[in-house]
C-alpha positions as a Python dict, from the first residue, in 0.01 Angstrom:
ca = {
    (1, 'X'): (0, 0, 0),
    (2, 'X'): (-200, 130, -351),
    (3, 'X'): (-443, 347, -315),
    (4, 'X'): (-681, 432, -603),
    (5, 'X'): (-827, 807, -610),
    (6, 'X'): (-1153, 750, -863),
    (7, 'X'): (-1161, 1179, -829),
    (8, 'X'): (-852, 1199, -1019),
    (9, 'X'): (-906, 1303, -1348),
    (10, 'X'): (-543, 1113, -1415),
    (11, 'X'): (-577, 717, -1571),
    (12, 'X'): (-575, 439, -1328),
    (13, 'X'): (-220, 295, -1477),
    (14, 'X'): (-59, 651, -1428),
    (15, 'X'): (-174, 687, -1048),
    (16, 'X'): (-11, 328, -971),
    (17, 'X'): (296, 407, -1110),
    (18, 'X'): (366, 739, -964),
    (19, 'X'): (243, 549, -625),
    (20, 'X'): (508, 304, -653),
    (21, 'X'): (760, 558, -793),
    (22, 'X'): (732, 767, -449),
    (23, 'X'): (734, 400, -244),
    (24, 'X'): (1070, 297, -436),
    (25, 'X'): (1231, 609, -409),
    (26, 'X'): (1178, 652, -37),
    (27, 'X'): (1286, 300, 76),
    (28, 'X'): (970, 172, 174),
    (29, 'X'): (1037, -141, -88),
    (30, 'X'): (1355, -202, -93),
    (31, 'X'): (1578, -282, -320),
    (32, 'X'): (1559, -684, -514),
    (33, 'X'): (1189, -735, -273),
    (34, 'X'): (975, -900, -504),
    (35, 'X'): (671, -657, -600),
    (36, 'X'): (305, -753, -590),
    (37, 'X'): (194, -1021, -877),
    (38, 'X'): (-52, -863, -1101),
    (39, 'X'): (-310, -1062, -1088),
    (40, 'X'): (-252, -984, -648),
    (41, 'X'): (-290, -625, -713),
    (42, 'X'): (-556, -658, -963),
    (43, 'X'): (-750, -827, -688),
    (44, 'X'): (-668, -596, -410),
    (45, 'X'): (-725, -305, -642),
    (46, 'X'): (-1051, -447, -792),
    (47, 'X'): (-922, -381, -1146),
    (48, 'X'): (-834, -524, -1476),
    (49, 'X'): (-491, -711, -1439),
    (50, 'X'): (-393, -517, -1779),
    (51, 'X'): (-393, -186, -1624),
    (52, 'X'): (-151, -332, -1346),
    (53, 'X'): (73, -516, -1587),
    (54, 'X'): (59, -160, -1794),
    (55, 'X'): (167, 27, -1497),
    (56, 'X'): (421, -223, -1441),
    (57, 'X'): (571, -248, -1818),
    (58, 'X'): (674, 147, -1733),
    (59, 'X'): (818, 116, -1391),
    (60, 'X'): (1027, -117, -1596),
    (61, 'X'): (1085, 99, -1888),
    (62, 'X'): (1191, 396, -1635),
    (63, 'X'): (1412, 175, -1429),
    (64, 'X'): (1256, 109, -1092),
    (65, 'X'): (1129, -272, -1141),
    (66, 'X'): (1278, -521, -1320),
    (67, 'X'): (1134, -873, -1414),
    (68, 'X'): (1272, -1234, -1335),
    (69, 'X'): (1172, -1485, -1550),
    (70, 'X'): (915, -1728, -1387),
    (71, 'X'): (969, -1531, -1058),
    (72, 'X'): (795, -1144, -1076),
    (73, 'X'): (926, -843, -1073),
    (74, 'X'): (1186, -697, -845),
    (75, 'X'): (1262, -350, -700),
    (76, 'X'): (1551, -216, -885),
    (77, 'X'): (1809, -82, -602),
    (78, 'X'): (1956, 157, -795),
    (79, 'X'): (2069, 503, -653),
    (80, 'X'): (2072, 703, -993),
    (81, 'X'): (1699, 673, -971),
    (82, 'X'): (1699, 877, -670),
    (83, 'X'): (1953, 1143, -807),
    (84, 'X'): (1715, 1152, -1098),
    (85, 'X'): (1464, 1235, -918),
    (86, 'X'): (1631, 1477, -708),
    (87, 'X'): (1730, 1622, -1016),
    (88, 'X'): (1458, 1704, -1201),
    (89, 'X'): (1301, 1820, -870),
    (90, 'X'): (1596, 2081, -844),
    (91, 'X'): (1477, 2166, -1223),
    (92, 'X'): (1151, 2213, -1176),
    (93, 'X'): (1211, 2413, -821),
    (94, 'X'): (1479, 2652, -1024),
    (95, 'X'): (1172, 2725, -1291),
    (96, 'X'): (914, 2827, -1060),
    (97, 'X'): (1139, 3016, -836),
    (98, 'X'): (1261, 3201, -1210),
    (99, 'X'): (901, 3239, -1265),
    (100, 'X'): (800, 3370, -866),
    (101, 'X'): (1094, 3631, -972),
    (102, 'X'): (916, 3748, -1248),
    (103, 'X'): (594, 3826, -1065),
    (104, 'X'): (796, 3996, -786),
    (105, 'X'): (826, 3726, -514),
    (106, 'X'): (1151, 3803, -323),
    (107, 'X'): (1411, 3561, -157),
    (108, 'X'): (1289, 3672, 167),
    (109, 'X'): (927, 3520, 29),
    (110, 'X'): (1133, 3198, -85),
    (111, 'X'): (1290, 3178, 217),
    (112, 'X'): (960, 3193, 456),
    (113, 'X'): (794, 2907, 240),
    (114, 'X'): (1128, 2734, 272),
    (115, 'X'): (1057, 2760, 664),
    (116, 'X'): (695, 2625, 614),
    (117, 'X'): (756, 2338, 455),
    (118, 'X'): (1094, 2237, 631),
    (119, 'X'): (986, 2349, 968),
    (120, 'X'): (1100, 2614, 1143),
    (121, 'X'): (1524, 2540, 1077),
    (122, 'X'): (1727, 2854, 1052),
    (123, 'X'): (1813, 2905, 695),
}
């Protein structure tokens, strides 16, 4: 499910969450399934249960998990996450695009790396 990259100059905690981030937001846990205990994913991970329950206190804080008392935590189900997401996506795709204009990238160019990654749709 987690994988660990020890190349990644990035902190342990920060790795987990973005992995679960992309698993939550494309419906591979869905929503209210109970997520890993720590101390589970500290064993399967062969790391300190404090990193996990780090990792976990800011999937919480951003809106993705939330905890049952006695029970875990639970995938939150709830769509805004997603338009979040798609949101700041769009943001970050309009600033490089501003920025490809500046160094004289056309829409044609846009368009062809649009192909690329989609496939080969008509656009």
């Amino acid at each position: 499910m987690i994988v660990i990259d020890y190349q990644d100059r990035r902190p342990i905690y920060e790795q987990i969450v973005e992995r679960f981030e992309k698993l939550i937001l494309k419906g591979a846990l869905e929503a209210d399934s109970q997520m890993p205990s720590v101390r589970q994913m500290a064993a399967e991970l062969s790391i300190n249960p404090n990193t996990i329950q780090k990792a976990y206190a800011i999937l919480e804080q951003e809106g993705y998990i939330y905890p049952v008392k006695g029970k875990g935590n639970f995938v939150n189900g709830n769509l805004v996450l997603r338009q979040r997401k798609k949101e700041a996506c769009f943001q970050k795709l309009e600033e490089c695009l501003t920025e490809g204009r500046e160094f004289g990238i056309t829409a044609e160019d846009c368009l062809k790396c649009l192909r690329r990654v989609y496939g080969e749709v008509d656009i």
